[in-house]
Amino acid sequence: MRAVVQRVSRCRVESMGSVRAEVDVGLLVYLGVAADDQQRDIDYVADKIVHLRIFEDQDRKMNRDVLQTGGSVVVVSQFTLYGDTRKGRRPSYNRAAGAVEAERIYRALIERLAGYGVDVGSGVFQAHMDVVSVNDGPVTILVDSRKEF
């Protein structure tokens, strides 16, 4: 499982003509699910997301997590995080999970995040979305449950 985690001061996800998720301070998470992801991947990535100390404390040091700031999390499915560009010019998505399994794991991750007590919004799985965000910092962190990067 791969996640691109961005610290945002604003974020809005629109799909099919309506706003699906909107937050002020918090995290925007683009989530890619691999074909062989399991519960341990969900647990690892969820724990990393909620406990990443990427928010500033009173000394302007990145020392607080999203729980400590009272921020929210928006999760957007992003199978293209498993795009392999090593051969040719068209990415291969062979390592990405199929739609049914990816949606199950995507929803399980959202539930796991909510279980930590954080407010979680989400995009629409397998739909075209417009994601508007203000990356605060900018701060962007890559999380990979297999620790490939």
PDB file of C-alpha atoms in Angstrom:
ATOM      1  CA  MET A   1       0.000   0.000   0.000  1.00  0.00           C
ATOM      2  CA  ARG A   2       1.252   3.430  -0.905  1.00  0.00           C
ATOM      3  CA  ALA A   3       0.126   6.780   0.393  1.00  0.00           C
ATOM      4  CA  VAL A   4       1.099  10.282  -0.583  1.00  0.00           C
ATOM      5  CA  VAL A   5       0.342  12.355   2.513  1.00  0.00           C
ATOM      6  CA  GLN A   6       0.104  16.125   2.164  1.00  0.00           C
ATOM      7  CA  ARG A   7      -0.313  18.615   4.995  1.00  0.00           C
ATOM      8  CA  VAL A   8      -3.052  20.972   3.823  1.00  0.00           C
ATOM      9  CA  SER A   9      -4.595  24.206   4.993  1.00  0.00           C
ATOM     10  CA  ARG A  10      -7.620  23.539   2.762  1.00  0.00           C
ATOM     11  CA  CYS A  11      -8.871  20.643   0.693  1.00  0.00           C
ATOM     12  CA  ARG A  12     -12.032  19.910  -1.279  1.00  0.00           C
ATOM     13  CA  VAL A  13     -12.963  16.865  -3.351  1.00  0.00           C
ATOM     14  CA  GLU A  14     -15.695  17.188  -5.952  1.00  0.00           C
ATOM     15  CA  SER A  15     -17.227  14.425  -8.040  1.00  0.00           C
ATOM     16  CA  MET A  16     -20.348  14.098 -10.149  1.00  0.00           C
ATOM     17  CA  GLY A  17     -21.230  17.741  -9.599  1.00  0.00           C
ATOM     18  CA  SER A  18     -21.099  17.805  -5.810  1.00  0.00           C
ATOM     19  CA  VAL A  19     -18.635  18.285  -2.973  1.00  0.00           C
ATOM     20  CA  ARG A  20     -17.757  14.873  -1.491  1.00  0.00           C
ATOM     21  CA  ALA A  21     -15.267  15.956   1.170  1.00  0.00           C
ATOM     22  CA  GLU A  22     -13.985  19.264   2.463  1.00  0.00           C
ATOM     23  CA  VAL A  23     -11.588  20.124   5.280  1.00  0.00           C
ATOM     24  CA  ASP A  24      -9.600  23.016   6.575  1.00  0.00           C
ATOM     25  CA  VAL A  25      -6.426  22.056   8.446  1.00  0.00           C
ATOM     26  CA  GLY A  26      -5.461  18.416   8.051  1.00  0.00           C
ATOM     27  CA  LEU A  27      -4.129  15.825   5.665  1.00  0.00           C
ATOM     28  CA  LEU A  28      -4.899  14.928   2.079  1.00  0.00           C
ATOM     29  CA  VAL A  29      -4.002  11.298   1.440  1.00  0.00           C
ATOM     30  CA  TYR A  30      -3.762   9.788  -2.033  1.00  0.00           C
ATOM     31  CA  LEU A  31      -3.965   6.015  -1.533  1.00  0.00           C
ATOM     32  CA  GLY A  32      -2.796   3.254  -3.860  1.00  0.00           C
ATOM     33  CA  VAL A  33      -3.647  -0.371  -3.076  1.00  0.00           C
ATOM     34  CA  ALA A  34      -1.396  -3.220  -4.244  1.00  0.00           C
ATOM     35  CA  ALA A  35      -2.752  -6.559  -5.430  1.00  0.00           C
ATOM     36  CA  ASP A  36      -1.294  -8.361  -2.409  1.00  0.00           C
ATOM     37  CA  ASP A  37      -2.169  -5.868   0.348  1.00  0.00           C
ATOM     38  CA  GLN A  38      -3.540  -7.331   3.572  1.00  0.00           C
ATOM     39  CA  GLN A  39      -4.730  -6.185   6.995  1.00  0.00           C
ATOM     40  CA  ARG A  40      -1.161  -5.563   8.155  1.00  0.00           C
ATOM     41  CA  ASP A  41      -0.738  -3.031   5.334  1.00  0.00           C
ATOM     42  CA  ILE A  42      -3.931  -1.242   6.377  1.00  0.00           C
ATOM     43  CA  ASP A  43      -2.786  -1.123  10.005  1.00  0.00           C
ATOM     44  CA  TYR A  44       0.717   0.086   9.146  1.00  0.00           C
ATOM     45  CA  VAL A  45      -0.387   2.873   6.808  1.00  0.00           C
ATOM     46  CA  ALA A  46      -3.229   4.063   9.057  1.00  0.00           C
ATOM     47  CA  ASP A  47      -0.902   4.231  12.059  1.00  0.00           C
ATOM     48  CA  LYS A  48       1.695   6.164  10.063  1.00  0.00           C
ATOM     49  CA  ILE A  49      -0.880   8.638   8.746  1.00  0.00           C
ATOM     50  CA  VAL A  50      -2.379   9.572  12.113  1.00  0.00           C
ATOM     51  CA  HIS A  51       0.941   9.678  13.952  1.00  0.00           C
ATOM     52  CA  LEU A  52       3.116  11.506  11.397  1.00  0.00           C
ATOM     53  CA  ARG A  53       4.534  14.467  13.278  1.00  0.00           C
ATOM     54  CA  ILE A  54       4.341  16.975  10.446  1.00  0.00           C
ATOM     55  CA  PHE A  55       2.413  19.806  12.112  1.00  0.00           C
ATOM     56  CA  GLU A  56       4.267  22.591  13.866  1.00  0.00           C
ATOM     57  CA  ASP A  57       4.292  23.001  17.628  1.00  0.00           C
ATOM     58  CA  GLN A  58       4.587  26.320  19.500  1.00  0.00           C
ATOM     59  CA  ASP A  59       8.305  26.433  18.616  1.00  0.00           C
ATOM     60  CA  ARG A  60       7.543  26.017  14.879  1.00  0.00           C
ATOM     61  CA  LYS A  61       9.085  22.555  14.923  1.00  0.00           C
ATOM     62  CA  MET A  62       7.245  19.733  13.134  1.00  0.00           C
ATOM     63  CA  ASN A  63       6.380  17.824  16.271  1.00  0.00           C
ATOM     64  CA  ARG A  64       2.593  17.311  16.285  1.00  0.00           C
ATOM     65  CA  ASP A  65       0.356  14.808  14.512  1.00  0.00           C
ATOM     66  CA  VAL A  66      -3.110  15.277  13.022  1.00  0.00           C
ATOM     67  CA  LEU A  67      -4.764  14.012  16.213  1.00  0.00           C
ATOM     68  CA  GLN A  68      -2.986  16.612  18.329  1.00  0.00           C
ATOM     69  CA  THR A  69      -4.002  19.421  15.991  1.00  0.00           C
ATOM     70  CA  GLY A  70      -7.657  18.397  15.745  1.00  0.00           C
ATOM     71  CA  GLY A  71      -7.258  18.229  11.986  1.00  0.00           C
ATOM     72  CA  SER A  72      -9.127  16.042   9.532  1.00  0.00           C
ATOM     73  CA  VAL A  73      -8.050  13.549   6.887  1.00  0.00           C
ATOM     74  CA  VAL A  74      -9.344  13.239   3.333  1.00  0.00           C
ATOM     75  CA  VAL A  75      -8.558   9.964   1.539  1.00  0.00           C
ATOM     76  CA  VAL A  76      -8.636   9.763  -2.259  1.00  0.00           C
ATOM     77  CA  SER A  77      -8.138   6.477  -4.110  1.00  0.00           C
ATOM     78  CA  GLN A  78      -5.239   6.656  -6.551  1.00  0.00           C
ATOM     79  CA  PHE A  79      -4.376   3.419  -8.372  1.00  0.00           C
ATOM     80  CA  THR A  80      -1.836   5.342 -10.444  1.00  0.00           C
ATOM     81  CA  LEU A  81       0.539   5.294  -7.459  1.00  0.00           C
ATOM     82  CA  TYR A  82       1.365   1.785  -8.679  1.00  0.00           C
ATOM     83  CA  GLY A  83       2.189   2.969 -12.192  1.00  0.00           C
ATOM     84  CA  ASP A  84       5.437   1.328 -13.312  1.00  0.00           C
ATOM     85  CA  THR A  85       7.320   3.420 -15.865  1.00  0.00           C
ATOM     86  CA  ARG A  86      10.512   1.383 -16.073  1.00  0.00           C
ATOM     87  CA  LYS A  87       9.618   0.032 -19.510  1.00  0.00           C
ATOM     88  CA  GLY A  88       8.253   2.181 -22.285  1.00  0.00           C
ATOM     89  CA  ARG A  89       6.284   5.376 -21.889  1.00  0.00           C
ATOM     90  CA  ARG A  90       2.881   4.090 -20.869  1.00  0.00           C
ATOM     91  CA  PRO A  91       2.694   3.169 -17.181  1.00  0.00           C
ATOM     92  CA  SER A  92       1.828  -0.416 -16.314  1.00  0.00           C
ATOM     93  CA  TYR A  93      -0.558  -0.914 -13.404  1.00  0.00           C
ATOM     94  CA  ASN A  94      -0.015  -4.662 -12.987  1.00  0.00           C
ATOM     95  CA  ARG A  95       0.867  -4.317  -9.293  1.00  0.00           C
ATOM     96  CA  ALA A  96      -2.315  -2.391  -8.437  1.00  0.00           C
ATOM     97  CA  ALA A  97      -5.204  -4.286  -6.865  1.00  0.00           C
ATOM     98  CA  GLY A  98      -8.311  -4.969  -8.922  1.00  0.00           C
ATOM     99  CA  ALA A  99     -11.286  -2.681  -8.364  1.00  0.00           C
ATOM    100  CA  VAL A 100     -13.283  -4.931  -6.004  1.00  0.00           C
ATOM    101  CA  GLU A 101     -10.385  -5.733  -3.679  1.00  0.00           C
ATOM    102  CA  ALA A 102      -8.984  -2.201  -3.853  1.00  0.00           C
ATOM    103  CA  GLU A 103     -12.322  -0.720  -2.809  1.00  0.00           C
ATOM    104  CA  ARG A 104     -12.604  -3.141   0.116  1.00  0.00           C
ATOM    105  CA  ILE A 105      -9.139  -2.208   1.365  1.00  0.00           C
ATOM    106  CA  TYR A 106      -9.711   1.514   0.708  1.00  0.00           C
ATOM    107  CA  ARG A 107     -12.871   1.431   2.836  1.00  0.00           C
ATOM    108  CA  ALA A 108     -11.127  -0.614   5.534  1.00  0.00           C
ATOM    109  CA  LEU A 109      -8.353   1.984   5.748  1.00  0.00           C
ATOM    110  CA  ILE A 110     -10.916   4.782   6.111  1.00  0.00           C
ATOM    111  CA  GLU A 111     -12.604   2.840   8.934  1.00  0.00           C
ATOM    112  CA  ARG A 112      -9.236   2.228  10.605  1.00  0.00           C
ATOM    113  CA  LEU A 113      -8.404   5.941  10.463  1.00  0.00           C
ATOM    114  CA  ALA A 114     -11.801   6.832  11.923  1.00  0.00           C
ATOM    115  CA  GLY A 115     -11.131   4.324  14.702  1.00  0.00           C
ATOM    116  CA  TYR A 116      -8.316   6.580  15.900  1.00  0.00           C
ATOM    117  CA  GLY A 117     -10.871   9.340  16.460  1.00  0.00           C
ATOM    118  CA  VAL A 118      -9.904  11.487  13.504  1.00  0.00           C
ATOM    119  CA  ASP A 119     -12.564  13.001  11.242  1.00  0.00           C
ATOM    120  CA  VAL A 120     -12.220  11.291   7.846  1.00  0.00           C
ATOM    121  CA  GLY A 121     -13.672  12.315   4.512  1.00  0.00           C
ATOM    122  CA  SER A 122     -13.204  10.525   1.219  1.00  0.00           C
ATOM    123  CA  GLY A 123     -13.487  10.827  -2.480  1.00  0.00           C
ATOM    124  CA  VAL A 124     -15.648   8.589  -4.643  1.00  0.00           C
ATOM    125  CA  PHE A 125     -13.971   5.286  -5.399  1.00  0.00           C
ATOM    126  CA  GLN A 126     -13.290   4.661  -9.104  1.00  0.00           C
ATOM    127  CA  ALA A 127     -14.822   7.982 -10.146  1.00  0.00           C
ATOM    128  CA  HIS A 128     -13.365  11.034 -11.812  1.00  0.00           C
ATOM    129  CA  MET A 129     -12.703  13.670  -9.145  1.00  0.00           C
ATOM    130  CA  ASP A 130     -11.519  17.234  -8.966  1.00  0.00           C
ATOM    131  CA  VAL A 131      -9.229  17.623  -5.961  1.00  0.00           C
ATOM    132  CA  VAL A 132      -8.491  21.181  -4.909  1.00  0.00           C
ATOM    133  CA  SER A 133      -5.948  21.605  -2.132  1.00  0.00           C
ATOM    134  CA  VAL A 134      -3.552  24.066  -0.592  1.00  0.00           C
ATOM    135  CA  ASN A 135      -0.424  22.164   0.406  1.00  0.00           C
ATOM    136  CA  ASP A 136       0.790  23.827   3.598  1.00  0.00           C
ATOM    137  CA  GLY A 137       4.554  24.152   3.733  1.00  0.00           C
ATOM    138  CA  PRO A 138       4.647  22.426   1.316  1.00  0.00           C
ATOM    139  CA  VAL A 139       4.859  19.183   3.261  1.00  0.00           C
ATOM    140  CA  THR A 140       4.442  15.935   1.307  1.00  0.00           C
ATOM    141  CA  ILE A 141       5.402  12.542   2.747  1.00  0.00           C
ATOM    142  CA  LEU A 142       5.529   9.168   0.986  1.00  0.00           C
ATOM    143  CA  VAL A 143       4.416   6.121   2.981  1.00  0.00           C
ATOM    144  CA  ASP A 144       4.825   2.565   1.688  1.00  0.00           C
ATOM    145  CA  SER A 145       3.756  -0.440   3.748  1.00  0.00           C
ATOM    146  CA  ARG A 146       6.462  -2.531   2.055  1.00  0.00           C
ATOM    147  CA  LYS A 147       9.047   0.166   2.764  1.00  0.00           C
ATOM    148  CA  GLU A 148      10.116   0.286  -0.881  1.00  0.00           C
ATOM    149  CA  PHE A 149      10.829   3.996  -0.589  1.00  0.00           C
TER     150      PHE A 149
END
